[in-house]
């Protein structure tokens, strides 16, 4: 059973370009979470999605950032018109369900975005 | 909302000696607590989790943690450090479906 997959692992963009980060959850997992890790900090929650639904995007900046999890294909985190402050590691996690005391989020290897 | 505080930003130990990483939590009810490890430029790996069962939780790679409600603590320990334990460790509490991470503790292991 493959783990959570993220690609690309490293992404370099110039200011003003768009960044697209992809996440394929573990097989059988229908819940996806995105977290951002700024340098020297812990991870911060950004958004929680189920198939075709955004459940909670309270941690995501209101402008330039969007996320989707279509019926088919991976979840996408999209950052438009990137700025240097967007440079960070972006981690995706998945879980099989929520509301269970046993629920665990499994993390992918992350995408490290560098904005020049 | 529940939160965690990692009391040490950096811990240095000699190989073969015990490791102690301290974490205090703030919660109005019984929390779900986790320890994750992150090796350089890698993803996060779950070490162990506490979900209101046994207060002493055993994890992978010889790590364990003890949930102490009276002290609101969830410290991570390992009896004998190995060079491969050098990494960043995060104490994490779950708020519904959101994970809240501590600031992290960097562990270095001296030969």
PDB file of C-alpha atoms in Angstrom:
ATOM      1  CA  UNK A   1       0.000   0.000   0.000  1.00  0.00           C
ATOM      2  CA  UNK A   2       1.741   3.105  -1.241  1.00  0.00           C
ATOM      3  CA  UNK A   3       1.897   6.042   1.105  1.00  0.00           C
ATOM      4  CA  UNK A   4       0.811   9.593   0.463  1.00  0.00           C
ATOM      5  CA  UNK A   5       2.420  10.846  -2.740  1.00  0.00           C
ATOM      6  CA  UNK A   6       3.319  14.432  -3.443  1.00  0.00           C
ATOM      7  CA  UNK A   7       4.838  15.994  -6.518  1.00  0.00           C
ATOM      8  CA  UNK A   8       6.915  17.730  -7.341  1.00  0.00           C
ATOM      9  CA  UNK A   9       9.252  17.319  -4.408  1.00  0.00           C
ATOM     10  CA  UNK A  10      10.984  20.581  -5.189  1.00  0.00           C
ATOM     11  CA  UNK A  11       9.567  23.521  -7.099  1.00  0.00           C
ATOM     12  CA  UNK A  12      11.268  26.766  -8.029  1.00  0.00           C
ATOM     13  CA  UNK A  13       9.196  29.705  -9.220  1.00  0.00           C
ATOM     14  CA  UNK A  14       9.871  33.360  -9.930  1.00  0.00           C
ATOM     15  CA  UNK A  15       7.744  36.019  -8.300  1.00  0.00           C
ATOM     16  CA  UNK A  16       4.410  36.381 -10.079  1.00  0.00           C
ATOM     17  CA  UNK A  17       4.313  32.837 -11.462  1.00  0.00           C
ATOM     18  CA  UNK A  18       1.863  30.120 -10.471  1.00  0.00           C
ATOM     19  CA  UNK A  19       2.689  27.083  -8.356  1.00  0.00           C
ATOM     20  CA  UNK A  20       0.692  23.838  -8.519  1.00  0.00           C
ATOM     21  CA  UNK A  21       1.290  21.226  -5.869  1.00  0.00           C
ATOM     22  CA  UNK A  22      -0.212  17.750  -6.176  1.00  0.00           C
ATOM     23  CA  UNK A  23      -1.144  15.202  -3.563  1.00  0.00           C
ATOM     24  CA  UNK A  24      -2.385  11.660  -4.020  1.00  0.00           C
ATOM     25  CA  UNK A  25      -3.756  10.250  -0.753  1.00  0.00           C
ATOM     26  CA  UNK A  26      -3.196   6.733   0.467  1.00  0.00           C
ATOM     27  CA  UNK A  27      -5.431   4.118  -1.125  1.00  0.00           C
ATOM     28  CA  UNK A  28      -8.801   4.077   0.576  1.00  0.00           C
ATOM     29  CA  UNK A  29      -8.381   7.534   2.112  1.00  0.00           C
ATOM     30  CA  UNK A  30     -10.960  10.136   1.156  1.00  0.00           C
ATOM     31  CA  UNK A  31      -9.862  12.960   3.471  1.00  0.00           C
ATOM     32  CA  UNK A  32      -6.986  15.245   2.544  1.00  0.00           C
ATOM     33  CA  UNK A  33      -5.322  17.985   4.570  1.00  0.00           C
ATOM     34  CA  UNK A  34      -2.721  20.545   3.538  1.00  0.00           C
ATOM     35  CA  UNK A  35      -0.213  22.043   5.961  1.00  0.00           C
ATOM     36  CA  UNK A  36       2.492  24.647   5.479  1.00  0.00           C
ATOM     37  CA  UNK A  37       5.847  24.683   7.232  1.00  0.00           C
ATOM     38  CA  UNK A  38       7.683  27.972   7.182  1.00  0.00           C
ATOM     39  CA  UNK A  39      11.434  27.925   7.924  1.00  0.00           C
ATOM     40  CA  UNK A  40      12.221  27.172  11.582  1.00  0.00           C
ATOM     41  CA  UNK A  41       8.536  26.633  12.427  1.00  0.00           C
ATOM     42  CA  UNK A  42       6.108  23.801  12.991  1.00  0.00           C
ATOM     43  CA  UNK A  43       3.432  22.888  10.520  1.00  0.00           C
ATOM     44  CA  UNK A  44       0.299  25.034  10.266  1.00  0.00           C
ATOM     45  CA  UNK A  45      -3.059  23.759   9.061  1.00  0.00           C
ATOM     46  CA  UNK A  46      -4.260  25.254   5.789  1.00  0.00           C
ATOM     47  CA  UNK A  47      -7.230  23.339   4.411  1.00  0.00           C
ATOM     48  CA  UNK A  48      -9.233  20.139   4.768  1.00  0.00           C
ATOM     49  CA  UNK A  49     -10.949  18.556   1.780  1.00  0.00           C
ATOM     50  CA  UNK A  50     -13.053  15.574   0.947  1.00  0.00           C
ATOM     51  CA  UNK A  51     -13.798  14.458  -2.581  1.00  0.00           C
ATOM     52  CA  UNK A  52     -15.261  17.450  -4.443  1.00  0.00           C
ATOM     53  CA  UNK A  53     -15.755  19.399  -1.212  1.00  0.00           C
ATOM     54  CA  UNK A  54     -13.775  21.932   0.763  1.00  0.00           C
ATOM     55  CA  UNK A  55     -14.664  21.298   4.395  1.00  0.00           C
ATOM     56  CA  UNK A  56     -12.481  23.846   6.148  1.00  0.00           C
ATOM     57  CA  UNK A  57     -10.159  26.402   4.543  1.00  0.00           C
ATOM     58  CA  UNK A  58      -9.756  28.579   7.608  1.00  0.00           C
ATOM     59  CA  UNK A  59      -5.968  28.279   7.583  1.00  0.00           C
ATOM     60  CA  UNK A  60      -5.505  29.262   3.970  1.00  0.00           C
ATOM     61  CA  UNK A  61      -4.730  32.844   2.917  1.00  0.00           C
ATOM     62  CA  UNK A  62      -7.820  34.449   1.401  1.00  0.00           C
ATOM     63  CA  UNK A  63      -6.053  35.619  -1.724  1.00  0.00           C
ATOM     64  CA  UNK A  64      -3.951  33.763  -4.304  1.00  0.00           C
ATOM     65  CA  UNK A  65      -4.372  30.345  -2.648  1.00  0.00           C
ATOM     66  CA  UNK A  66      -6.917  27.725  -3.658  1.00  0.00           C
ATOM     67  CA  UNK A  67      -7.327  23.992  -3.196  1.00  0.00           C
ATOM     68  CA  UNK A  68      -9.374  21.269  -4.793  1.00  0.00           C
ATOM     69  CA  UNK A  69      -9.871  17.534  -4.531  1.00  0.00           C
ATOM     70  CA  UNK A  70     -11.740  16.400  -7.632  1.00  0.00           C
ATOM     71  CA  UNK A  71     -13.708  13.205  -8.004  1.00  0.00           C
ATOM     72  CA  UNK A  72     -10.889  11.766 -10.081  1.00  0.00           C
ATOM     73  CA  UNK A  73      -7.226  12.561  -9.657  1.00  0.00           C
ATOM     74  CA  UNK A  74      -5.057  14.109  -6.997  1.00  0.00           C
ATOM     75  CA  UNK A  75      -5.717  17.023  -4.705  1.00  0.00           C
ATOM     76  CA  UNK A  76      -4.208  20.272  -5.985  1.00  0.00           C
ATOM     77  CA  UNK A  77      -2.960  23.237  -3.977  1.00  0.00           C
ATOM     78  CA  UNK A  78      -2.635  26.215  -6.264  1.00  0.00           C
ATOM     79  CA  UNK A  79      -0.772  29.415  -5.482  1.00  0.00           C
ATOM     80  CA  UNK A  80      -1.182  32.242  -7.968  1.00  0.00           C
ATOM     81  CA  UNK A  81       1.245  35.134  -8.370  1.00  0.00           C
ATOM     82  CA  UNK A  82       3.716  33.703  -5.888  1.00  0.00           C
ATOM     83  CA  UNK A  83       5.731  35.981  -3.618  1.00  0.00           C
ATOM     84  CA  UNK A  84       8.941  35.287  -1.718  1.00  0.00           C
ATOM     85  CA  UNK A  85       6.961  34.786   1.507  1.00  0.00           C
ATOM     86  CA  UNK A  86       5.305  31.733  -0.047  1.00  0.00           C
ATOM     87  CA  UNK A  87       8.627  29.881   0.095  1.00  0.00           C
ATOM     88  CA  UNK A  88       7.982  26.975   2.436  1.00  0.00           C
ATOM     89  CA  UNK A  89       7.469  23.247   2.631  1.00  0.00           C
ATOM     90  CA  UNK A  90       3.906  22.201   1.863  1.00  0.00           C
ATOM     91  CA  UNK A  91       2.777  18.892   3.290  1.00  0.00           C
ATOM     92  CA  UNK A  92      -0.250  16.877   2.422  1.00  0.00           C
ATOM     93  CA  UNK A  93      -1.791  14.325   4.775  1.00  0.00           C
ATOM     94  CA  UNK A  94      -4.619  11.872   4.360  1.00  0.00           C
ATOM     95  CA  UNK A  95      -6.860   9.819   6.619  1.00  0.00           C
ATOM     96  CA  UNK A  96      -9.526   7.179   6.027  1.00  0.00           C
ATOM     97  CA  UNK A  97     -12.229   8.934   8.020  1.00  0.00           C
ATOM     98  CA  UNK A  98     -12.773  11.539  10.680  1.00  0.00           C
ATOM     99  CA  UNK A  99     -14.504  11.439  13.992  1.00  0.00           C
ATOM    100  CA  UNK A 100     -12.858   8.212  15.053  1.00  0.00           C
ATOM    101  CA  UNK A 101     -10.680   8.230  18.105  1.00  0.00           C
ATOM    102  CA  UNK A 102      -8.283   6.042  16.173  1.00  0.00           C
ATOM    103  CA  UNK A 103      -8.002   8.357  13.177  1.00  0.00           C
ATOM    104  CA  UNK A 104      -4.435   9.137  12.156  1.00  0.00           C
ATOM    105  CA  UNK A 105      -3.189  11.480   9.493  1.00  0.00           C
ATOM    106  CA  UNK A 106      -0.432  10.095   7.308  1.00  0.00           C
ATOM    107  CA  UNK A 107       1.899  12.608   5.729  1.00  0.00           C
ATOM    108  CA  UNK A 108       3.524  12.780   2.340  1.00  0.00           C
ATOM    109  CA  UNK A 109       7.168  13.773   1.772  1.00  0.00           C
ATOM    110  CA  UNK A 110       6.238  17.395   1.104  1.00  0.00           C
ATOM    111  CA  UNK A 111       6.868  19.867  -1.704  1.00  0.00           C
ATOM    112  CA  UNK A 112       9.531  22.432  -1.036  1.00  0.00           C
ATOM    113  CA  UNK A 113       8.663  25.638  -2.854  1.00  0.00           C
ATOM    114  CA  UNK A 114      11.309  28.252  -3.446  1.00  0.00           C
ATOM    115  CA  UNK A 115      10.282  31.607  -4.855  1.00  0.00           C
ATOM    116  CA  UNK A 116      13.081  33.616  -6.397  1.00  0.00           C
TER     117      UNK A 116
ATOM    118  CA  UNK B   1      -8.559  25.298  21.062  1.00  0.00           C
ATOM    119  CA  UNK B   2      -6.075  22.786  22.338  1.00  0.00           C
ATOM    120  CA  UNK B   3      -2.367  23.484  21.980  1.00  0.00           C
ATOM    121  CA  UNK B   4       1.025  22.035  22.812  1.00  0.00           C
ATOM    122  CA  UNK B   5       4.261  23.611  23.992  1.00  0.00           C
ATOM    123  CA  UNK B   6       7.598  21.963  23.431  1.00  0.00           C
ATOM    124  CA  UNK B   7       9.853  23.101  26.208  1.00  0.00           C
ATOM    125  CA  UNK B   8      13.195  22.629  24.453  1.00  0.00           C
ATOM    126  CA  UNK B   9      14.036  23.913  21.004  1.00  0.00           C
ATOM    127  CA  UNK B  10      17.241  21.893  20.885  1.00  0.00           C
ATOM    128  CA  UNK B  11      18.488  18.775  22.698  1.00  0.00           C
ATOM    129  CA  UNK B  12      21.971  17.338  22.352  1.00  0.00           C
ATOM    130  CA  UNK B  13      22.811  13.866  23.645  1.00  0.00           C
ATOM    131  CA  UNK B  14      25.649  11.387  23.369  1.00  0.00           C
ATOM    132  CA  UNK B  15      25.072   8.155  21.517  1.00  0.00           C
ATOM    133  CA  UNK B  16      23.906   5.464  23.917  1.00  0.00           C
ATOM    134  CA  UNK B  17      22.508   7.881  26.512  1.00  0.00           C
ATOM    135  CA  UNK B  18      18.816   8.554  27.232  1.00  0.00           C
ATOM    136  CA  UNK B  19      16.759  11.060  25.305  1.00  0.00           C
ATOM    137  CA  UNK B  20      14.016  13.178  26.868  1.00  0.00           C
ATOM    138  CA  UNK B  21      11.872  15.558  24.815  1.00  0.00           C
ATOM    139  CA  UNK B  22       9.364  17.551  26.825  1.00  0.00           C
ATOM    140  CA  UNK B  23       5.869  18.518  25.766  1.00  0.00           C
ATOM    141  CA  UNK B  24       3.050  20.135  27.723  1.00  0.00           C
ATOM    142  CA  UNK B  25      -0.471  20.362  26.424  1.00  0.00           C
ATOM    143  CA  UNK B  26      -3.374  22.658  27.066  1.00  0.00           C
ATOM    144  CA  UNK B  27      -6.788  21.053  26.833  1.00  0.00           C
ATOM    145  CA  UNK B  28     -10.155  21.243  28.510  1.00  0.00           C
ATOM    146  CA  UNK B  29     -10.807  17.551  27.935  1.00  0.00           C
ATOM    147  CA  UNK B  30      -8.891  14.363  27.216  1.00  0.00           C
ATOM    148  CA  UNK B  31      -6.780  15.116  24.157  1.00  0.00           C
ATOM    149  CA  UNK B  32      -5.444  13.000  21.327  1.00  0.00           C
ATOM    150  CA  UNK B  33      -1.689  13.516  21.290  1.00  0.00           C
ATOM    151  CA  UNK B  34       0.985  12.458  18.839  1.00  0.00           C
ATOM    152  CA  UNK B  35       4.715  12.605  18.328  1.00  0.00           C
ATOM    153  CA  UNK B  36       6.011  12.900  14.770  1.00  0.00           C
ATOM    154  CA  UNK B  37       9.624  12.859  13.596  1.00  0.00           C
ATOM    155  CA  UNK B  38      11.020  14.694  10.579  1.00  0.00           C
ATOM    156  CA  UNK B  39      14.433  13.825   9.210  1.00  0.00           C
ATOM    157  CA  UNK B  40      16.207  16.492   7.150  1.00  0.00           C
ATOM    158  CA  UNK B  41      14.370  17.255   3.920  1.00  0.00           C
ATOM    159  CA  UNK B  42      12.010  14.369   4.509  1.00  0.00           C
ATOM    160  CA  UNK B  43       8.341  14.016   5.371  1.00  0.00           C
ATOM    161  CA  UNK B  44       6.852  13.389   8.781  1.00  0.00           C
ATOM    162  CA  UNK B  45       6.704   9.956  10.285  1.00  0.00           C
ATOM    163  CA  UNK B  46       4.347   9.033  13.111  1.00  0.00           C
ATOM    164  CA  UNK B  47       6.278   7.809  16.152  1.00  0.00           C
ATOM    165  CA  UNK B  48       3.363   7.155  18.477  1.00  0.00           C
ATOM    166  CA  UNK B  49      -0.072   8.359  19.528  1.00  0.00           C
ATOM    167  CA  UNK B  50      -2.158   8.614  22.670  1.00  0.00           C
ATOM    168  CA  UNK B  51      -5.922   8.285  22.372  1.00  0.00           C
ATOM    169  CA  UNK B  52      -7.080   7.807  26.001  1.00  0.00           C
ATOM    170  CA  UNK B  53      -6.159   4.148  26.293  1.00  0.00           C
ATOM    171  CA  UNK B  54      -2.975   3.198  28.165  1.00  0.00           C
ATOM    172  CA  UNK B  55      -1.092   6.214  29.548  1.00  0.00           C
ATOM    173  CA  UNK B  56       2.286   4.726  28.605  1.00  0.00           C
ATOM    174  CA  UNK B  57       2.461   4.555  24.846  1.00  0.00           C
ATOM    175  CA  UNK B  58       5.118   2.605  22.987  1.00  0.00           C
ATOM    176  CA  UNK B  59       6.106   3.704  19.531  1.00  0.00           C
ATOM    177  CA  UNK B  60       8.522   2.781  16.815  1.00  0.00           C
ATOM    178  CA  UNK B  61      12.329   2.762  17.041  1.00  0.00           C
ATOM    179  CA  UNK B  62      12.332   2.302  20.817  1.00  0.00           C
ATOM    180  CA  UNK B  63      10.525   5.532  21.643  1.00  0.00           C
ATOM    181  CA  UNK B  64       7.789   5.811  24.228  1.00  0.00           C
ATOM    182  CA  UNK B  65       5.746   8.571  25.802  1.00  0.00           C
ATOM    183  CA  UNK B  66       3.771   8.879  29.000  1.00  0.00           C
ATOM    184  CA  UNK B  67       0.547  10.822  29.283  1.00  0.00           C
ATOM    185  CA  UNK B  68       0.330  12.534  32.682  1.00  0.00           C
ATOM    186  CA  UNK B  69      -2.945  14.326  33.202  1.00  0.00           C
ATOM    187  CA  UNK B  70      -1.925  15.822  36.556  1.00  0.00           C
ATOM    188  CA  UNK B  71       1.073  17.470  34.902  1.00  0.00           C
ATOM    189  CA  UNK B  72      -0.561  18.058  31.481  1.00  0.00           C
ATOM    190  CA  UNK B  73       2.515  16.508  29.943  1.00  0.00           C
ATOM    191  CA  UNK B  74       3.312  14.044  27.166  1.00  0.00           C
ATOM    192  CA  UNK B  75       7.079  13.687  27.232  1.00  0.00           C
ATOM    193  CA  UNK B  76       8.909  11.505  24.726  1.00  0.00           C
ATOM    194  CA  UNK B  77      11.754   9.263  25.854  1.00  0.00           C
ATOM    195  CA  UNK B  78      14.189   6.710  24.529  1.00  0.00           C
ATOM    196  CA  UNK B  79      16.590   4.781  26.772  1.00  0.00           C
ATOM    197  CA  UNK B  80      19.539   4.818  24.396  1.00  0.00           C
ATOM    198  CA  UNK B  81      20.053   7.302  21.582  1.00  0.00           C
ATOM    199  CA  UNK B  82      21.299   6.209  18.185  1.00  0.00           C
ATOM    200  CA  UNK B  83      22.943   8.369  15.552  1.00  0.00           C
ATOM    201  CA  UNK B  84      19.927   7.832  13.310  1.00  0.00           C
ATOM    202  CA  UNK B  85      17.718   9.568  15.915  1.00  0.00           C
ATOM    203  CA  UNK B  86      19.136  12.953  14.891  1.00  0.00           C
ATOM    204  CA  UNK B  87      16.066  14.753  13.537  1.00  0.00           C
ATOM    205  CA  UNK B  88      13.328  17.229  14.376  1.00  0.00           C
ATOM    206  CA  UNK B  89      10.553  16.020  16.667  1.00  0.00           C
ATOM    207  CA  UNK B  90       7.085  17.498  16.855  1.00  0.00           C
ATOM    208  CA  UNK B  91       4.536  17.117  19.623  1.00  0.00           C
ATOM    209  CA  UNK B  92       1.052  17.385  18.142  1.00  0.00           C
ATOM    210  CA  UNK B  93      -2.483  17.679  19.487  1.00  0.00           C
ATOM    211  CA  UNK B  94      -5.606  17.056  17.456  1.00  0.00           C
ATOM    212  CA  UNK B  95      -8.421  19.622  17.437  1.00  0.00           C
ATOM    213  CA  UNK B  96     -11.270  17.802  15.672  1.00  0.00           C
ATOM    214  CA  UNK B  97      -9.625  17.086  12.303  1.00  0.00           C
ATOM    215  CA  UNK B  98      -6.892  19.720  12.598  1.00  0.00           C
ATOM    216  CA  UNK B  99      -3.470  18.899  13.928  1.00  0.00           C
ATOM    217  CA  UNK B 100      -1.748  21.621  15.949  1.00  0.00           C
ATOM    218  CA  UNK B 101       1.994  21.292  16.014  1.00  0.00           C
ATOM    219  CA  UNK B 102       4.491  22.421  18.593  1.00  0.00           C
ATOM    220  CA  UNK B 103       7.463  24.456  17.419  1.00  0.00           C
ATOM    221  CA  UNK B 104       9.646  21.373  17.303  1.00  0.00           C
ATOM    222  CA  UNK B 105      12.726  20.062  19.100  1.00  0.00           C
ATOM    223  CA  UNK B 106      15.915  19.469  17.141  1.00  0.00           C
ATOM    224  CA  UNK B 107      17.863  16.477  18.404  1.00  0.00           C
ATOM    225  CA  UNK B 108      21.557  16.111  17.728  1.00  0.00           C
ATOM    226  CA  UNK B 109      23.438  12.960  18.683  1.00  0.00           C
ATOM    227  CA  UNK B 110      27.140  13.106  19.455  1.00  0.00           C
ATOM    228  CA  UNK B 111      29.335  10.114  18.701  1.00  0.00           C
TER     229      UNK B 111
END
